[in-house]
Coordinates of C-alpha atoms in Angstrom, one line a residue:
Chain A
M1 CA 0.0 0.0 0.0
P2 CA 1.7 3.3 -1.0
K3 CA 2.0 5.8 1.7
S4 CA -0.5 8.6 1.3
D5 CA 1.0 11.9 2.3
S6 CA -1.4 14.7 1.6
K7 CA 0.8 17.4 3.2
H8 CA 3.4 17.1 0.6
G9 CA 0.9 17.1 -2.2
T10 CA 2.3 14.0 -3.8
C11 CA 0.1 11.1 -3.6
H12 CA -1.4 8.4 -5.7
M13 CA -4.6 10.3 -6.4
G14 CA -6.7 7.3 -7.1
L15 CA -6.3 5.4 -3.9
S16 CA -5.9 8.3 -1.6
R17 CA -8.9 10.0 -2.9
A18 CA -10.9 6.9 -2.2
A19 CA -9.4 6.8 1.3
L20 CA -9.7 10.5 2.2
N21 CA -12.8 11.6 0.3
I22 CA -15.6 11.2 2.7
S23 CA -18.1 13.3 0.8
S24 CA -18.1 11.2 -2.3
S25 CA -20.8 8.5 -2.6
P26 CA -19.5 5.1 -1.6
A27 CA -21.1 3.6 -4.7
M28 CA -18.8 5.6 -7.1
P29 CA -15.9 3.5 -8.4
P30 CA -12.4 4.9 -8.0
R31 CA -11.4 7.1 -10.9
L32 CA -8.4 6.2 -13.0
S33 CA -5.4 8.3 -12.3
L34 CA -4.9 11.2 -14.7
P35 CA -1.6 10.8 -16.5
S36 CA -0.7 14.5 -15.9
L37 CA -0.5 14.1 -12.2
R38 CA 1.8 11.1 -12.2
F39 CA 4.9 13.1 -12.1
S40 CA 6.7 11.2 -9.5
S41 CA 5.5 7.7 -10.2
R42 CA 6.7 5.3 -12.8
S43 CA 4.4 2.5 -13.9
Y44 CA 5.3 -0.3 -16.2
A45 CA 1.8 -1.6 -16.4
T46 CA 0.2 -1.0 -19.7
R47 CA -2.2 1.9 -19.8
L48 CA -5.6 1.5 -21.1
P49 CA -5.8 2.9 -24.5
E50 CA -7.4 6.3 -24.5
R51 CA -9.1 7.4 -27.7
P52 CA -9.9 11.0 -28.3
P53 CA -13.7 11.6 -27.9
Y54 CA -15.7 10.9 -31.0
R55 CA -16.9 14.1 -32.6
A56 CA -19.5 13.3 -35.2
P57 CA -19.7 15.6 -38.2
D58 CA -22.5 18.0 -37.7
P59 CA -25.0 17.4 -40.5
L60 CA -26.4 20.9 -40.0
R61 CA -23.1 22.5 -40.7
D62 CA -21.6 20.5 -43.5
N63 CA -24.6 20.0 -45.7
P64 CA -23.9 20.2 -49.4
H65 CA -27.6 21.0 -50.1
A66 CA -27.8 23.9 -47.7
T67 CA -28.1 27.4 -48.9
Y68 CA -27.3 30.4 -46.7
A69 CA -28.9 33.8 -47.1
E70 CA -27.9 36.7 -44.8
L71 CA -31.2 38.6 -44.1
Q72 CA -30.0 41.1 -41.6
E73 CA -27.0 41.5 -39.4
N74 CA -26.5 38.3 -37.5
V75 CA -29.6 36.8 -39.0
T76 CA -29.0 34.1 -41.5
F77 CA -31.7 32.2 -43.3
I78 CA -30.6 28.6 -43.9
H79 CA -32.5 26.5 -46.3
R80 CA -31.7 22.8 -45.7
P81 CA -34.0 20.6 -47.7
P82 CA -34.1 16.9 -46.9
P83 CA -32.0 15.1 -49.4
T84 CA -34.7 12.9 -50.7
A85 CA -37.5 15.5 -51.0
P86 CA -38.5 15.6 -54.6
S87 CA -38.0 18.9 -56.1
P88 CA -41.3 20.7 -56.3
L89 CA -39.9 23.2 -58.8
S90 CA -39.5 21.7 -62.2
Y91 CA -39.8 24.3 -64.9
T92 CA -39.6 23.7 -68.6
T93 CA -36.7 26.1 -68.7
S94 CA -34.8 24.0 -66.1
P95 CA -36.5 20.7 -65.9
A96 CA -35.8 18.4 -62.9
S97 CA -36.2 15.3 -65.0
P98 CA -33.2 14.3 -67.1
L99 CA -35.7 12.9 -69.7
L100 CA -36.5 16.5 -70.7
K101 CA -32.8 17.5 -70.9
S102 CA -30.7 16.6 -73.8
S103 CA -29.0 13.3 -73.0
G104 CA -25.3 13.1 -72.3
F105 CA -22.9 15.2 -70.3
S106 CA -23.9 13.8 -67.0
T107 CA -21.4 13.0 -64.2
T108 CA -18.9 10.4 -65.3
G109 CA -17.7 8.4 -62.3
E110 CA -18.6 5.5 -60.2
L111 CA -22.3 5.0 -59.9
P112 CA -23.9 3.9 -56.7
P113 CA -24.2 0.1 -56.3
T114 CA -27.2 -1.9 -57.5
F115 CA -29.0 -4.1 -55.0
S116 CA -30.9 -6.5 -57.1
K117 CA -29.5 -9.0 -59.6
Q118 CA -29.0 -7.5 -63.0
H119 CA -30.2 -10.2 -65.3
E120 CA -28.8 -10.6 -68.7
E121 CA -31.2 -9.7 -71.5
K122 CA -32.6 -12.9 -73.0
P123 CA -32.4 -13.3 -76.7
R124 CA -35.2 -12.1 -78.9
L125 CA -37.7 -14.9 -79.8
S126 CA -38.4 -15.6 -83.4
D127 CA -41.9 -15.3 -84.9
E128 CA -42.2 -19.1 -85.1
D129 CA -41.5 -19.4 -81.4
V130 CA -44.0 -16.8 -80.6
A131 CA -46.6 -18.6 -82.7
R132 CA -45.7 -21.9 -81.1
I133 CA -46.1 -20.4 -77.6
R134 CA -49.5 -19.1 -78.5
Q135 CA -50.6 -22.4 -80.0
L136 CA -49.5 -24.4 -77.0
R137 CA -51.1 -22.0 -74.5
R138 CA -54.4 -22.1 -76.5
E139 CA -54.4 -25.9 -76.7
D140 CA -53.6 -26.9 -73.2
P141 CA -53.3 -24.1 -70.7
T142 CA -53.2 -26.4 -67.7
T143 CA -50.0 -28.2 -68.9
W144 CA -48.4 -25.3 -70.7
T145 CA -48.5 -22.7 -68.0
R146 CA -46.6 -19.4 -68.4
G147 CA -43.8 -20.6 -66.2
R148 CA -43.4 -23.8 -68.1
L149 CA -43.5 -22.0 -71.5
A150 CA -40.9 -19.5 -70.2
K151 CA -38.5 -22.3 -69.3
E152 CA -39.1 -24.1 -72.5
F153 CA -38.5 -21.2 -74.8
N154 CA -35.9 -19.3 -72.7
C155 CA -37.9 -16.2 -72.0
T156 CA -39.6 -14.7 -68.9
P157 CA -43.1 -15.6 -67.7
W158 CA -44.0 -11.9 -68.0
F159 CA -43.2 -11.9 -71.7
V160 CA -45.3 -15.0 -72.2
G161 CA -48.2 -13.2 -70.5
K162 CA -47.7 -10.3 -72.9
I163 CA -47.9 -12.4 -76.0
T164 CA -50.7 -14.8 -74.9
S165 CA -53.8 -14.5 -72.9
L166 CA -56.7 -16.7 -72.1
K167 CA -60.0 -15.4 -73.2
G168 CA -63.5 -15.3 -71.6
P169 CA -64.6 -18.5 -69.9
D170 CA -61.2 -20.1 -69.9
R171 CA -59.8 -17.1 -68.2
R172 CA -62.5 -17.0 -65.6
K173 CA -62.1 -20.7 -64.9
A174 CA -58.3 -20.5 -64.5
K175 CA -58.7 -17.5 -62.2
E176 CA -61.3 -19.4 -60.1
T177 CA -59.1 -22.5 -59.8
A178 CA -56.1 -20.4 -58.8
E179 CA -58.2 -18.4 -56.3
E180 CA -59.5 -21.6 -54.7
E181 CA -56.0 -23.0 -54.3
H182 CA -54.7 -19.8 -52.8
A183 CA -57.7 -19.6 -50.4
A184 CA -57.1 -23.1 -49.3
N185 CA -53.5 -22.3 -48.6
R186 CA -54.4 -19.1 -46.7
A187 CA -56.8 -21.1 -44.5
K188 CA -53.8 -23.2 -43.3
W189 CA -52.1 -20.1 -42.0
G190 CA -51.9 -19.4 -38.3
E191 CA -53.2 -16.2 -36.7
R192 CA -49.8 -14.5 -36.6
K193 CA -49.0 -15.2 -40.2
S194 CA -52.4 -13.8 -41.4
L195 CA -51.9 -10.8 -39.2
S196 CA -48.4 -10.1 -40.5
V197 CA -49.6 -10.5 -44.1
D198 CA -52.4 -8.1 -43.6
I199 CA -50.1 -5.6 -42.0
R200 CA -47.7 -5.8 -44.9
K201 CA -50.6 -5.3 -47.3
K202 CA -51.8 -2.2 -45.4
R203 CA -48.3 -0.8 -45.3
K204 CA -48.1 -1.1 -49.0
E205 CA -51.1 1.3 -49.3
F206 CA -49.0 4.0 -47.6
W207 CA -46.0 3.6 -49.9
Chain B
M1 CA -72.8 22.3 -31.3
G2 CA -75.4 19.6 -31.3
Y3 CA -76.9 18.2 -34.4
A4 CA -80.1 20.1 -34.0
Q5 CA -78.3 23.4 -33.6
R6 CA -76.2 22.7 -36.7
K7 CA -79.2 21.8 -38.7
V8 CA -81.0 25.0 -37.8
A9 CA -77.8 27.1 -38.5
N10 CA -77.5 25.4 -41.9
T11 CA -81.1 26.0 -42.9
A12 CA -81.0 29.6 -41.7
S13 CA -77.9 30.3 -43.7
K14 CA -79.5 29.0 -46.8
L15 CA -82.7 31.0 -46.4
A16 CA -82.6 34.5 -47.9
H17 CA -82.0 36.8 -45.0
V18 CA -81.9 40.2 -46.6
S19 CA -84.0 43.1 -45.4
S20 CA -87.6 43.3 -46.4
S21 CA -88.0 47.0 -46.2
H22 CA -88.4 47.2 -50.0
L23 CA -91.4 44.9 -50.0
R24 CA -94.7 46.6 -50.2
A25 CA -97.3 43.9 -49.7
L26 CA -96.6 42.7 -46.2
P27 CA -98.5 40.8 -45.0
P28 CA -100.0 39.7 -48.4
K29 CA -103.7 40.0 -48.7
H30 CA -104.3 36.4 -49.3
S31 CA -102.8 35.5 -46.0
L32 CA -105.5 37.5 -44.1
L33 CA -108.9 36.3 -43.1
P34 CA -111.6 38.0 -45.3
A35 CA -113.5 40.6 -43.2
G36 CA -116.8 39.4 -41.8
K37 CA -116.5 36.0 -43.4
A38 CA -116.0 32.8 -41.5
A39 CA -114.4 30.9 -44.5
P40 CA -110.8 30.0 -43.9
P41 CA -108.2 31.6 -46.2
A42 CA -106.4 29.6 -48.9
V43 CA -103.3 27.8 -47.8
F44 CA -100.5 30.3 -47.3
D45 CA -97.0 29.0 -47.1
A46 CA -95.0 31.8 -45.5
Q47 CA -91.6 30.3 -46.2
A48 CA -92.4 29.8 -49.9
W49 CA -93.7 33.4 -50.1
A50 CA -90.6 34.7 -48.5
A51 CA -88.4 32.7 -50.8
S52 CA -90.2 34.1 -53.8
Q53 CA -89.7 37.8 -52.8
P54 CA -86.9 39.6 -54.7
P55 CA -83.8 40.8 -52.9
P56 CA -83.5 44.6 -52.5
R57 CA -81.8 46.3 -55.4
S58 CA -79.2 47.8 -53.0
T59 CA -78.0 44.4 -52.1
L60 CA -77.7 43.4 -55.8
A61 CA -75.8 46.6 -56.6
A62 CA -73.5 46.1 -53.6
F63 CA -72.8 42.6 -54.8
A64 CA -72.0 43.7 -58.3
H65 CA -69.6 46.3 -57.1
R66 CA -68.0 43.9 -54.6
I67 CA -67.0 41.5 -57.4
G68 CA -65.8 44.3 -59.7
L69 CA -68.7 44.2 -62.1
G70 CA -70.4 47.4 -61.0
K71 CA -69.4 49.3 -64.2
V72 CA -69.6 46.3 -66.5
V73 CA -73.3 45.4 -66.3
P74 CA -75.8 48.1 -67.3
S75 CA -78.3 47.4 -64.6
V76 CA -78.9 45.3 -61.5
D77 CA -81.7 43.4 -63.3
V78 CA -78.9 41.6 -65.2
I79 CA -77.3 40.6 -61.9
E80 CA -80.6 39.5 -60.6
Q81 CA -81.0 37.3 -63.7
A82 CA -77.6 35.8 -63.1
C83 CA -78.5 34.9 -59.6
T84 CA -81.9 33.3 -60.5
H85 CA -81.7 29.5 -61.0
P86 CA -84.3 27.9 -63.4
S87 CA -85.8 26.0 -60.5
F88 CA -87.1 29.2 -59.2
V89 CA -89.6 29.7 -62.0
H90 CA -92.0 27.1 -60.7
L91 CA -91.9 28.6 -57.2
H92 CA -92.4 32.1 -58.5
N93 CA -95.3 31.0 -60.7
Q94 CA -97.0 29.4 -57.7
Q95 CA -96.8 32.5 -55.5
H96 CA -97.4 35.1 -58.2
P97 CA -99.4 33.6 -61.0
D98 CA -100.3 37.0 -62.4
Q99 CA -96.7 38.3 -62.7
P100 CA -94.5 37.5 -65.8
L101 CA -92.0 34.7 -65.5
P102 CA -88.6 35.8 -64.1
A103 CA -85.5 35.7 -66.3
T104 CA -83.2 32.9 -65.3
N105 CA -79.5 32.2 -65.7
A106 CA -79.9 28.9 -67.7
S107 CA -78.4 30.0 -71.0
L108 CA -75.9 32.3 -69.2
A109 CA -74.7 29.5 -67.1
T110 CA -74.3 27.1 -70.1
L111 CA -72.3 29.7 -72.0
G112 CA -70.2 30.5 -68.9
N113 CA -69.6 26.8 -68.3
S114 CA -68.2 26.4 -71.8
L115 CA -66.0 29.5 -71.3
L116 CA -64.7 28.2 -68.0
G117 CA -63.9 24.9 -69.5
L118 CA -62.1 26.5 -72.4
F119 CA -60.0 28.8 -70.2
A120 CA -59.2 26.1 -67.6
T121 CA -58.2 23.6 -70.2
E122 CA -55.8 25.9 -72.1
F123 CA -54.4 27.2 -68.8
V124 CA -53.7 23.7 -67.4
N125 CA -52.4 22.3 -70.7
S126 CA -50.1 25.2 -71.3
S127 CA -48.8 25.3 -67.8
Y128 CA -48.2 21.6 -67.6
P129 CA -47.4 20.3 -71.1
H130 CA -46.4 16.8 -69.9
L131 CA -49.4 16.2 -67.6
P132 CA -51.3 13.0 -68.2
T133 CA -54.8 13.5 -69.7
R134 CA -56.7 12.2 -66.7
V135 CA -54.8 14.4 -64.3
M136 CA -55.4 17.3 -66.6
K137 CA -59.2 16.6 -66.5
A138 CA -59.0 16.4 -62.7
A139 CA -57.1 19.7 -62.6
V140 CA -59.7 21.4 -64.8
S141 CA -62.5 20.1 -62.5
A142 CA -60.5 21.3 -59.5
H143 CA -60.2 24.8 -61.0
V144 CA -63.7 25.3 -62.5
G145 CA -65.7 22.3 -61.5
P146 CA -69.1 22.5 -59.7
T147 CA -67.7 22.3 -56.2
T148 CA -65.3 25.1 -56.9
C149 CA -68.0 27.2 -58.5
A150 CA -70.3 26.7 -55.5
N151 CA -67.5 27.5 -53.0
L152 CA -66.6 30.6 -55.0
A153 CA -70.3 31.7 -55.0
R154 CA -70.4 31.4 -51.2
E155 CA -67.2 33.4 -50.9
M156 CA -68.6 36.1 -53.2
G157 CA -71.7 36.4 -51.0
V158 CA -74.3 34.9 -53.4
T159 CA -76.2 32.9 -50.7
P160 CA -78.7 35.6 -49.6
I161 CA -79.4 36.9 -53.1
L162 CA -79.6 33.5 -54.8
R163 CA -83.1 32.7 -56.0
W164 CA -83.8 29.0 -56.3
H165 CA -86.1 26.2 -55.3
R166 CA -85.1 22.8 -54.0
T167 CA -86.5 20.2 -56.4
P168 CA -86.2 16.4 -55.9
A169 CA -85.1 14.2 -58.8
N170 CA -87.8 13.1 -61.2
L171 CA -87.9 11.0 -64.4
T172 CA -86.6 13.7 -66.7
Q173 CA -84.4 15.9 -64.4
G174 CA -81.9 15.3 -61.7
A175 CA -82.3 16.8 -58.2
V176 CA -81.6 20.5 -57.7
L177 CA -79.6 21.1 -54.5
H178 CA -78.2 24.2 -53.1
I179 CA -74.8 23.4 -54.4
D180 CA -76.1 23.2 -58.0
A181 CA -77.9 26.5 -57.7
L182 CA -74.9 28.2 -56.2
A183 CA -72.5 26.8 -58.9
S184 CA -74.7 28.3 -61.7
V185 CA -74.0 31.9 -60.5
P186 CA -70.2 32.3 -61.2
R187 CA -70.7 30.6 -64.6
A188 CA -73.5 33.1 -65.4
L189 CA -71.2 36.0 -64.3
T190 CA -68.4 34.8 -66.6
A191 CA -70.9 34.8 -69.5
L192 CA -72.0 38.3 -68.5
V193 CA -68.4 39.6 -68.7
Y194 CA -68.0 38.0 -72.1
Q195 CA -71.2 39.5 -73.3
Y196 CA -70.6 43.1 -72.1
R197 CA -66.9 43.1 -72.5
S198 CA -64.8 40.7 -74.5
L199 CA -63.4 37.2 -74.3
R200 CA -60.1 38.4 -73.0
S201 CA -61.9 40.3 -70.2
A202 CA -63.8 37.1 -69.4
R203 CA -60.4 35.3 -69.2
R204 CA -59.0 38.0 -66.8
F205 CA -62.1 37.6 -64.7
V206 CA -61.6 33.8 -64.6
E207 CA -57.9 34.2 -63.9
K208 CA -58.6 36.4 -60.9
F209 CA -61.3 34.3 -59.3
F210 CA -60.6 30.7 -60.4
F211 CA -56.9 30.3 -61.3
S212 CA -55.7 32.1 -58.2
R213 CA -57.0 29.2 -56.1
E214 CA -54.4 26.7 -55.1
V215 CA -54.7 23.3 -56.7
D216 CA -52.4 20.5 -55.6
L217 CA -51.7 18.3 -58.6
R218 CA -49.2 16.1 -56.8
S219 CA -51.9 14.5 -54.6
M220 CA -54.0 13.8 -57.7
M221 CA -51.5 11.3 -59.1
K222 CA -51.4 7.8 -57.7
F223 CA -49.8 5.1 -59.7
R224 CA -50.8 1.5 -59.9
D225 CA -47.4 0.3 -61.0
P226 CA -44.9 3.2 -61.2
K227 CA -41.9 1.0 -62.2
Q228 CA -43.7 -0.4 -65.2
T229 CA -44.9 3.1 -66.2
L230 CA -41.4 4.5 -65.8
L231 CA -40.0 1.6 -67.9
A232 CA -42.4 2.4 -70.7
T233 CA -41.8 6.1 -70.4
V234 CA -38.0 5.9 -70.5
Q235 CA -38.3 3.6 -73.5
K236 CA -40.6 6.1 -75.2
F237 CA -37.9 8.8 -74.7
G238 CA -35.3 6.5 -76.1
R239 CA -33.1 6.4 -73.1
E240 CA -31.3 3.5 -71.4
R241 CA -33.3 1.1 -69.3
P242 CA -33.8 2.4 -65.7
I243 CA -31.8 0.7 -63.0
S244 CA -32.3 1.2 -59.2
R245 CA -29.2 1.9 -57.2
L246 CA -28.8 2.3 -53.5
L247 CA -27.7 5.8 -52.6
K248 CA -27.8 5.5 -48.8
E249 CA -28.9 3.1 -46.2
T250 CA -29.0 2.8 -42.4
G251 CA -30.2 0.2 -39.9
R252 CA -30.7 -2.6 -42.4
L253 CA -31.0 -5.3 -39.8
S254 CA -32.8 -3.2 -37.2
N255 CA -36.6 -2.8 -36.9
S256 CA -36.5 0.7 -38.5
P257 CA -34.3 0.7 -41.5
V258 CA -34.1 3.6 -44.0
F259 CA -33.1 3.1 -47.5
V260 CA -32.6 5.8 -50.1
V261 CA -32.8 4.5 -53.6
G262 CA -32.2 6.4 -56.9
I263 CA -33.3 5.3 -60.3
F264 CA -30.7 5.8 -63.0
S265 CA -30.9 5.8 -66.7
G266 CA -27.3 5.3 -67.6
A267 CA -25.6 8.0 -65.5
D268 CA -28.7 10.3 -65.2
K269 CA -30.6 10.1 -62.0
L270 CA -34.3 10.1 -62.9
G271 CA -35.6 10.3 -59.3
E272 CA -35.0 9.2 -55.8
G273 CA -37.1 7.9 -52.9
F274 CA -36.7 6.7 -49.4
G275 CA -38.4 3.9 -47.6
S276 CA -38.2 1.3 -44.8
S277 CA -37.7 -1.4 -47.3
L278 CA -35.8 -1.6 -50.6
K279 CA -39.0 -2.3 -52.5
M280 CA -40.7 0.7 -50.9
A281 CA -37.8 3.0 -51.6
E282 CA -37.7 1.8 -55.2
Y283 CA -41.5 2.4 -55.6
R284 CA -41.2 5.9 -54.3
A285 CA -38.2 6.6 -56.5
A286 CA -40.2 5.5 -59.6
E287 CA -43.0 7.8 -58.5
D288 CA -40.6 10.7 -58.0
S289 CA -39.2 10.1 -61.5
L290 CA -42.6 10.2 -63.1
L291 CA -43.7 13.2 -61.0
R292 CA -40.6 15.2 -62.0
L293 CA -41.6 14.6 -65.6
Y294 CA -45.3 15.2 -65.3
L295 CA -45.2 18.2 -63.1
T296 CA -42.7 20.2 -65.2
R297 CA -44.3 23.6 -65.4
Q298 CA -44.1 26.4 -67.9
P299 CA -43.1 29.5 -65.9
P300 CA -46.1 31.9 -65.7
H301 CA -44.3 34.7 -67.6
L302 CA -43.7 32.4 -70.5
L303 CA -47.2 31.0 -70.7
Q304 CA -48.8 31.0 -74.2
L305 CA -52.5 30.8 -74.2
P306 CA -54.4 30.2 -77.5
T307 CA -57.2 32.6 -76.6
S308 CA -54.6 35.4 -76.9
T309 CA -55.2 35.2 -80.6
F310 CA -58.6 36.7 -80.1
P311 CA -58.6 40.5 -80.1
D312 CA -59.3 42.3 -76.8
A313 CA -62.2 44.3 -78.2
P314 CA -65.9 44.2 -77.3
G315 CA -68.3 42.0 -79.2
N316 CA -68.2 38.3 -79.7
V317 CA -65.1 36.6 -81.0
F318 CA -66.4 36.1 -84.5
E319 CA -67.1 39.8 -85.0
A320 CA -64.6 41.7 -82.9
T321 CA -61.9 43.5 -84.7
G322 CA -58.7 44.7 -83.1
A323 CA -55.1 43.9 -82.3
E324 CA -54.2 40.4 -81.3
S325 CA -51.5 39.8 -78.8
A326 CA -48.5 37.7 -79.7
Y327 CA -48.8 33.9 -79.6
S328 CA -46.1 31.4 -80.4
P329 CA -47.3 27.8 -80.3
V330 CA -45.4 25.5 -78.0
S331 CA -44.1 22.3 -79.6
L332 CA -46.2 19.3 -78.4
G333 CA -44.5 17.0 -76.1
D334 CA -44.8 13.2 -76.1
S335 CA -48.1 12.1 -74.5
E336 CA -47.9 10.0 -71.5
V337 CA -47.7 6.2 -71.8
L338 CA -51.0 4.4 -71.3
Y339 CA -51.5 1.9 -68.7
G340 CA -51.6 -1.6 -70.2
S341 CA -55.1 -2.1 -71.3
A342 CA -55.1 -5.7 -72.5
G343 CA -51.3 -5.6 -72.4
R344 CA -50.8 -2.7 -74.9
A345 CA -48.9 0.1 -73.3
G346 CA -49.0 2.1 -76.5
V347 CA -45.3 1.7 -77.0
R348 CA -43.7 0.3 -80.1
T349 CA -41.3 -2.5 -79.7
P350 CA -37.8 -1.3 -80.6
G351 CA -36.8 -2.4 -84.0
A352 CA -40.4 -2.9 -85.1
R353 CA -40.0 -0.6 -88.1
S354 CA -36.7 -2.1 -89.2
R355 CA -38.2 -5.5 -89.8
A356 CA -38.6 -5.3 -93.5
A357 CA -41.2 -8.1 -93.6
E358 CA -44.0 -6.0 -92.1
A359 CA -45.5 -3.7 -94.6
E360 CA -48.7 -2.9 -92.8
D361 CA -49.2 -1.8 -89.2
D362 CA -49.7 -4.9 -87.2
L363 CA -51.3 -4.8 -83.8
E364 CA -48.5 -7.1 -82.7
D365 CA -46.1 -4.2 -83.1
Y366 CA -47.8 -2.4 -80.2
V367 CA -47.5 -5.3 -77.8
L368 CA -44.6 -4.6 -75.4

């Protein structure tokens, strides 16, 4: 135990403070010694790393979208629009949409990353293939579904839907069968699943 | 306020409550018991009688001056005509069978309605050249539709001087409600300005009263599938296929993430949107891209209205002679893509024309 000598003013601050300081609450843990006061002591134990306090960049100060206007002395009007607010001002003289500006001359540089898979464009179908797809779909819609035709002819089911469509009673029947199957599946859901599906559907209305 | 109090207040506000000092026959003779006779008088409806009385001429003159037509119309009888709905004729005839039928605003309102439609359509179309047709129609209704006309009539102070009669719907005609009667008055006033001044004066009248009202177009547009529409639109403009890119994100695995997605055509950012999921942000970005295009506005000082080609001189447009103001027609922009009705988005498949085999225009070419 190091000798605590308060008269000479040199002491191990941490331990003596804990010993002498009656007014501090007993629940407070002893503070670490400040390095500046360790003039007379040498310690070979490794110090805990001390990082400088984190100073976050102030978004109010360093905003690239902010405009400053000095109204009077010491009165500055700062317009700081949220970064994703769509611009309400789009004039024909300076349109906000690049579709209305002549193409080209935009910033060349790295573009932000995509987050969904970028599919390769599938090859264009010949007229014979298109006719064959239509024929198959007309003949046997239950076997030759959109998905199956898409796999067979190497195109997307959406494209198959664009070039073919069931008509009238066939369409109604197919819709009914599909709806019955879906309803049967929905009946198997538990309460939580139904609730979460409904919540998601309602949220989508507020998109 | 309870329901009963509100009902009374509503009814009271709709009744004519102008002064009756100008009326001579009060009480009317047929409401009194005949002297010395015990026979009861004919049925006297005080409310109907009061509704059939004309408003004082001072009120009509004050109204005319209030809306700036004091020097335009030659007499207050014209204003009275403009404030008389055709449904009033039946009521007036009942109460005063010996008097001539009152002049109504039927033809004036029809003429005024056409003029309002003309001015509103050219104003909205010239201001927003890329607006979709349905939204343009909605904007025209918002500017000069029946609700707006009725609200404007109330603001002008037409309620106490309006002469009308509530009629239920019958086989030939629809019901006449207060809102219908009120809406006829601003239309009739527009027609009066056209009659006594010129078409351009009528347009100035409409600009001051109708086009100064704020109409929010952004809230009128709700898309069923903005990504599909944007794809077709970008194709129509001949640009690269739109691709969504993540601009910023935070809290992806937390319960409240925020994603900011931008839709790019090549290196051009068409629009951006935020959301709590990637799909939501993408949806909003597609909406933003379309709104930036559709809500592109012609600055007011560069507006070119076709009715400026009519001279600003009195008389109807076919006979008026005078100087026309300058008008340079604006080049027509591409119309908006149509939603897939039976799968046809109104867009030609790229390369359709280059296929030499097709000589005639096949419907297949229009299938996307």
